[in-house]
Amino acid sequence: MEITSDIKYVGVNDHEIDLFEGMYTVENGMAYNSYVMMDGQTAVFDTVDARFGGEWLDNIKNVSGDTAPDYLIIQHMEPDHSANIAKFMETYKDAKVVSSAKAFTMMKQFFGTDFSERQVVVKDGDTLSLGKHTLTFIAAPMVHWPEVIVTYDTLDKVLFSADAFGKFGALDVDEEWACEARRYYFGIVGKYGVQAQNLLKKASALDIQTICPLHGPVLKENLDYYIGLYNTWTSYSVESEGVVIAYSSVYGNTKKAVELLADKLQKKGCPKVVVNDLARCDMAEAVEDAFRYGKLVLATITYNGDVFPFMREFLHNLAERNYQKRTIGLMENGSWAPTAAKTMQKMLEGCKELTFTEHTVKILSALNDESQAAIDALAEELCNK
Ligand code: FEO
């Protein structure tokens, strides 16, 4: 695949993976992107997952032919991109590794060597000329690990963006970008919105015509759309108006209450209502929805004096990703001592700029007139807030 006349794609698709990063289901697989830049000197950008080292080296060879690469640029040391560094260095014995000082520390940890005789250590603002192309390295700490650099090519106006602008899904499957890019962003980088905003600020000073991320498609058209969404996500702003109801229910009574609330919200004209059963849905999808919409209702039973485990995990996922700037409604159920609402509010107490609704729904075992009226009041409040 040609990115520009000098830049070629040498990454791989992975349809064997069961869980990406040990946690995320990826129905359409995963792509580990890598690129070769052919100039007076040749540079390879990043490697691929360990299982695809042979295929990746073949891809490089197909592009570079008898020209041995001079540089391997490592932007991120997470093994989905770095696993084949040693293999590359054995194959191309004169090549140098270009990376940040922190990345070399990690190389020593992963490979037992930091290739000390063959290192080029770069920091923010450093440049490397390959001939016509001059590469500028930009520090992007915590997008998504501390050692990350991204790289800008002034000649072709390409930003090699590391994990930023990445998405789940192999490149041989056609699918809409935003859904799987959003799930990827909030799942993997979501905690580091401030740092991702810093990177966007640095990128805004560049004339970018192509974005080459480490996962997902190369972005060439309509870059304002992708950068605009990234701006919304990294600043924790509301992307879509609507209410997400995330719930856990054991015998169906809390579920009935959730269905009643969803129905009332729809009838009152709420622009979008999304319902997620936390025991059965993809947790990463539920997390993504919570960050996408402006309002979130949490409904759960009280369990061992706490909340049901799926709700606990969900709230932990939100809090650790700096969930903020949202309106929250609470619904609790309990047969003798309902305390879930208080527990959920406490779990979110470290989150900034959350507004809790005035109306909280308390269900004692099953819906009755009183709890139905409370649901109506909550629906009314959510529609008018
Ligand atoms: Fe795609 Fe953070 O590794």
XYZ file of C-alpha atoms and ligand atoms in Angstrom:
388
model
C 0.000 0.000 0.000
C 1.407 3.364 -1.013
C 0.929 6.255 1.388
C 3.015 8.707 -0.663
C 5.578 8.011 -3.370
C 8.260 7.580 -0.662
C 6.185 6.070 2.145
C 4.809 2.520 1.986
C 2.688 0.476 4.355
C 4.328 -2.678 5.757
C 1.994 -3.518 8.642
C -0.066 -6.671 9.213
C -3.634 -7.713 9.971
C -4.362 -9.968 12.921
C -7.502 -12.111 12.782
C -6.212 -14.637 15.293
C -6.279 -12.438 18.368
C -8.886 -13.202 21.021
C -8.382 -10.223 23.336
C -6.427 -7.117 22.340
C -4.244 -5.865 25.200
C -5.533 -8.844 27.168
C -8.948 -7.273 27.591
C -10.716 -5.942 24.480
C -12.760 -8.121 22.159
C -11.989 -7.230 18.546
C -14.612 -8.791 16.332
C -12.928 -7.530 13.173
C -9.387 -8.251 14.285
C -6.603 -5.770 14.695
C -4.042 -4.034 12.498
C -0.476 -3.369 13.608
C 0.726 -0.632 11.304
C 4.294 -0.108 10.243
C 5.675 2.086 7.487
C 8.815 2.359 5.415
C 10.148 5.703 4.204
C 12.516 5.383 1.222
C 14.823 8.339 0.721
C 18.593 8.838 0.554
C 18.414 6.751 3.706
C 15.626 4.352 4.591
C 13.631 4.362 7.817
C 11.112 1.865 9.167
C 8.468 3.134 11.586
C 7.704 0.726 14.414
C 7.328 -3.054 14.365
C 4.316 -5.342 14.826
C 3.008 -7.925 17.278
C 5.413 -10.802 18.063
C 3.355 -13.360 16.130
C 3.809 -11.497 12.843
C 7.544 -10.801 12.841
C 8.255 -12.962 9.774
C 5.419 -11.486 7.725
C 6.486 -7.976 8.679
C 10.128 -8.543 7.706
C 8.910 -9.954 4.376
C 6.780 -6.834 3.844
C 9.813 -4.623 4.480
C 11.898 -6.655 2.070
C 9.199 -6.422 -0.609
C 9.276 -2.648 -0.355
C 12.950 -1.929 0.216
C 14.383 -4.752 -1.933
C 18.154 -4.878 -1.625
C 18.314 -1.583 0.216
C 18.859 -2.343 3.882
C 16.997 0.045 6.194
C 19.237 2.513 8.020
C 16.882 3.319 10.881
C 14.157 1.692 12.918
C 12.103 4.442 14.516
C 10.343 3.237 17.646
C 7.582 5.560 18.737
C 6.002 3.376 21.389
C 7.329 0.435 23.385
C 4.093 -1.442 24.040
C 4.766 -4.915 22.615
C 2.051 -4.700 19.942
C 4.532 -2.347 18.215
C 7.915 -3.162 19.685
C 8.030 -6.974 19.895
C 10.205 -7.387 16.808
C 12.939 -4.841 17.529
C 15.568 -7.492 18.337
C 14.587 -9.543 15.294
C 14.940 -6.474 13.066
C 18.326 -5.583 14.555
C 19.566 -9.126 13.937
C 18.332 -9.002 10.343
C 19.726 -5.540 9.564
C 23.015 -5.455 11.407
C 23.986 -1.913 10.386
C 20.649 -0.327 11.255
C 20.227 2.061 14.181
C 17.261 2.404 16.513
C 15.821 5.888 16.918
C 13.739 6.439 20.020
C 13.295 8.378 23.257
C 15.573 7.833 26.267
C 12.683 6.261 28.200
C 12.070 3.827 25.350
C 15.672 2.616 25.502
C 15.243 1.903 29.217
C 12.223 -0.221 28.325
C 14.135 -1.967 25.516
C 16.673 -3.116 28.083
C 13.817 -4.444 30.220
C 12.106 -6.256 27.346
C 15.139 -7.507 25.404
C 18.009 -7.463 27.908
C 19.817 -4.941 25.684
C 19.238 -1.339 24.737
C 21.370 -1.673 21.584
C 23.777 0.838 23.134
C 26.184 0.892 20.149
C 23.356 1.465 17.710
C 21.118 3.992 19.468
C 19.944 7.396 18.328
C 18.257 9.032 21.305
C 15.826 11.784 20.372
C 13.820 14.256 22.409
C 11.017 16.695 21.661
C 11.888 18.887 18.690
C 14.880 16.862 17.474
C 15.132 16.209 13.742
C 16.597 13.521 11.526
C 17.268 14.029 7.843
C 16.977 11.065 5.495
C 17.707 13.094 2.380
C 14.760 15.046 1.003
C 12.696 14.174 4.059
C 13.339 15.696 7.451
C 11.660 14.003 10.372
C 10.752 15.990 13.473
C 10.142 14.060 16.682
C 7.461 15.259 19.051
C 7.197 13.967 22.615
C 3.718 12.637 23.381
C 4.052 11.295 26.933
C 1.139 9.144 28.131
C -0.438 8.876 24.708
C -0.377 6.109 25.710
C 2.831 5.301 27.656
C 5.430 7.772 28.990
C 8.078 7.107 26.329
C 5.875 7.858 23.308
C 7.066 10.068 20.481
C 5.225 10.909 17.297
C 6.952 11.960 14.108
C 6.216 14.612 11.506
C 7.544 14.506 7.969
C 7.773 18.047 6.626
C 8.076 17.082 2.972
C 4.977 14.898 2.586
C 3.197 16.529 5.556
C 2.586 13.205 7.249
C 2.071 12.765 10.983
C 3.046 9.330 12.288
C 0.778 9.515 15.308
C 1.558 6.332 17.319
C -1.569 5.154 19.213
C -3.373 8.486 18.635
C -6.048 8.213 15.928
C -5.902 4.428 16.230
C -8.871 2.090 16.155
C -9.758 -1.550 16.625
C -10.244 -3.644 13.495
C -8.025 -5.123 10.790
C -7.583 -3.115 7.598
C -9.099 -5.782 5.353
C -12.509 -5.293 6.994
C -14.625 -2.307 6.011
C -16.306 -0.594 8.919
C -17.211 2.873 10.120
C -14.258 4.626 11.751
C -15.777 6.475 14.698
C -17.380 3.619 16.638
C -14.275 1.459 16.952
C -11.935 4.450 17.221
C -14.018 5.796 20.115
C -14.086 2.436 21.896
C -10.317 2.195 21.379
C -9.637 5.747 22.560
C -11.730 5.642 25.734
C -10.694 2.101 26.579
C -6.992 2.530 26.078
C -6.015 6.198 26.221
C -9.127 7.703 27.894
C -7.450 8.356 31.244
C -4.920 10.628 29.553
C -7.179 13.257 27.994
C -4.993 16.129 29.210
C -1.891 14.610 27.629
C -3.741 13.826 24.402
C -4.955 17.441 24.315
C -1.334 18.563 24.637
C -0.450 16.464 21.614
C -3.347 17.924 19.624
C -2.123 21.415 20.490
C 1.350 20.593 19.190
C -0.160 18.989 16.074
C -2.325 22.044 15.386
C 0.836 24.004 14.581
C 1.666 21.559 11.764
C 0.345 21.350 8.232
C -0.890 17.749 8.289
C -2.212 16.100 5.136
C -1.976 12.462 6.195
C -2.146 10.740 9.571
C -0.416 7.364 9.854
C -1.472 5.787 13.169
C -0.214 2.507 14.602
C -3.682 0.921 14.382
C -6.549 1.441 11.975
C -6.636 3.092 8.590
C -4.298 5.762 7.286
C -6.307 8.990 7.324
C -6.037 11.232 4.273
C -9.417 12.778 3.516
C -11.532 14.932 5.755
C -8.915 15.265 8.502
C -10.943 17.990 10.231
C -13.580 15.362 11.034
C -11.111 13.030 12.767
C -9.245 15.812 14.553
C -12.579 17.346 15.618
C -13.725 14.069 17.181
C -10.370 13.671 18.915
C -10.743 17.165 20.287
C -14.166 16.272 21.704
C -12.978 12.987 23.188
C -9.729 14.241 24.687
C -11.465 17.208 26.314
C -14.203 14.947 27.778
C -16.820 17.037 25.984
C -20.244 15.670 25.111
C -20.243 14.256 21.593
C -23.948 13.360 21.255
C -27.068 14.488 23.088
C -28.887 11.649 24.779
C -29.202 9.442 27.845
C -27.336 6.199 28.487
C -28.852 3.853 31.033
C -26.327 1.357 32.396
C -27.836 -1.267 34.660
C -27.460 -4.583 36.362
C -30.447 -6.669 37.350
C -30.729 -10.164 38.810
C -34.406 -11.181 38.717
C -35.616 -8.600 36.242
C -37.182 -6.003 38.530
C -34.448 -3.421 38.065
C -34.535 -4.216 34.342
C -38.296 -3.477 34.282
C -37.624 -0.132 35.937
C -34.928 0.629 33.355
C -37.280 -0.255 30.492
C -39.945 2.000 31.970
C -37.470 4.877 32.236
C -36.252 4.315 28.654
C -39.840 4.297 27.411
C -40.704 7.498 29.265
C -37.566 9.237 27.993
C -38.406 8.280 24.422
C -42.017 9.442 24.800
C -40.842 12.733 26.223
C -38.683 13.283 23.134
C -35.195 12.528 24.434
C -32.996 12.635 21.302
C -31.368 9.241 21.970
C -31.728 6.576 24.645
C -29.107 3.832 24.916
C -29.596 0.923 27.335
C -26.672 -1.268 28.393
C -27.062 -4.414 30.501
C -23.660 -4.448 32.166
C -23.682 -8.207 32.739
C -24.167 -8.956 29.051
C -22.875 -6.109 26.919
C -19.261 -5.424 26.012
C -17.944 -3.408 28.964
C -15.747 -1.299 26.654
C -18.823 -0.414 24.587
C -20.672 0.640 27.759
C -17.694 2.789 28.796
C -17.541 4.366 25.333
C -21.267 5.222 25.485
C -20.886 6.831 28.898
C -18.241 9.167 27.478
C -20.158 9.798 24.259
C -23.468 11.036 25.673
C -24.206 13.870 28.056
C -26.390 12.034 30.576
C -25.944 8.738 32.344
C -28.398 6.822 34.518
C -26.962 4.118 36.756
C -29.389 1.444 37.938
C -28.452 -1.491 40.130
C -29.408 -3.717 42.976
C -27.781 -3.472 46.344
C -25.488 -6.460 46.804
C -23.510 -7.469 49.879
C -24.001 -3.927 51.161
C -22.388 -2.691 47.960
C -23.473 -2.630 44.305
C -23.699 -5.578 41.919
C -20.193 -6.545 40.686
C -20.755 -5.544 37.034
C -21.818 -2.053 38.137
C -18.794 -1.833 40.423
C -16.495 -2.705 37.524
C -18.246 -0.204 35.258
C -17.948 2.639 37.750
C -14.312 1.768 38.386
C -13.719 1.952 34.626
C -15.298 5.407 34.471
C -13.557 6.825 37.535
C -10.091 5.636 36.502
C -10.589 7.272 33.081
C -11.346 10.656 34.681
C -15.050 10.588 33.848
C -16.365 14.143 34.095
C -18.689 16.904 32.843
C -21.836 14.764 32.806
C -25.308 14.614 34.385
C -25.917 11.493 36.464
C -29.197 9.922 37.594
C -29.329 7.054 40.087
C -31.738 4.148 40.519
C -31.318 1.619 43.313
C -33.115 -1.551 44.228
C -33.020 -3.459 47.496
C -35.307 -5.782 49.403
C -34.286 -4.781 52.908
C -31.598 -2.092 52.938
C -31.153 -0.364 49.561
C -27.907 1.601 49.661
C -26.727 1.336 46.049
C -27.393 4.982 45.143
C -25.219 6.231 47.981
C -22.481 3.727 47.101
C -22.497 4.695 43.408
C -22.333 8.402 44.238
C -19.392 7.710 46.545
C -17.581 5.738 43.838
C -17.801 8.767 41.577
C -16.864 11.367 44.182
C -13.392 11.901 42.691
C -14.858 12.753 39.274
C -14.973 16.408 38.287
C -18.018 18.396 37.211
C -20.669 15.724 37.661
C -24.192 16.972 38.304
C -26.465 14.508 40.073
C -30.175 14.778 39.364
C -32.486 15.895 42.176
C -34.622 12.801 41.693
C -33.191 9.425 42.653
C -35.306 6.296 42.207
C -35.611 3.836 45.076
C -37.182 0.463 44.308
C -38.103 -1.888 47.124
C -37.915 -5.315 45.443
C -40.330 -4.504 42.595
C -41.929 -1.486 40.981
C -44.916 0.069 42.724
C -46.842 3.317 42.289
C -44.307 5.300 44.264
C -41.256 4.088 42.339
C -43.059 4.511 39.026
C -43.806 8.107 39.938
C -40.143 8.584 40.852
C -39.131 7.225 37.437
C -41.490 9.649 35.784
C -39.974 12.522 37.752
C -36.449 11.410 36.822
C -37.387 11.157 33.137
C -38.911 14.628 33.260
C -35.808 16.062 34.925
C -33.435 14.410 32.443
C -35.421 15.726 29.498
C -35.486 19.258 30.836
C -31.961 19.575 32.213
Fe -0.935 0.105 20.322
Fe -0.268 1.406 23.381
O -0.035 0.186 22.017
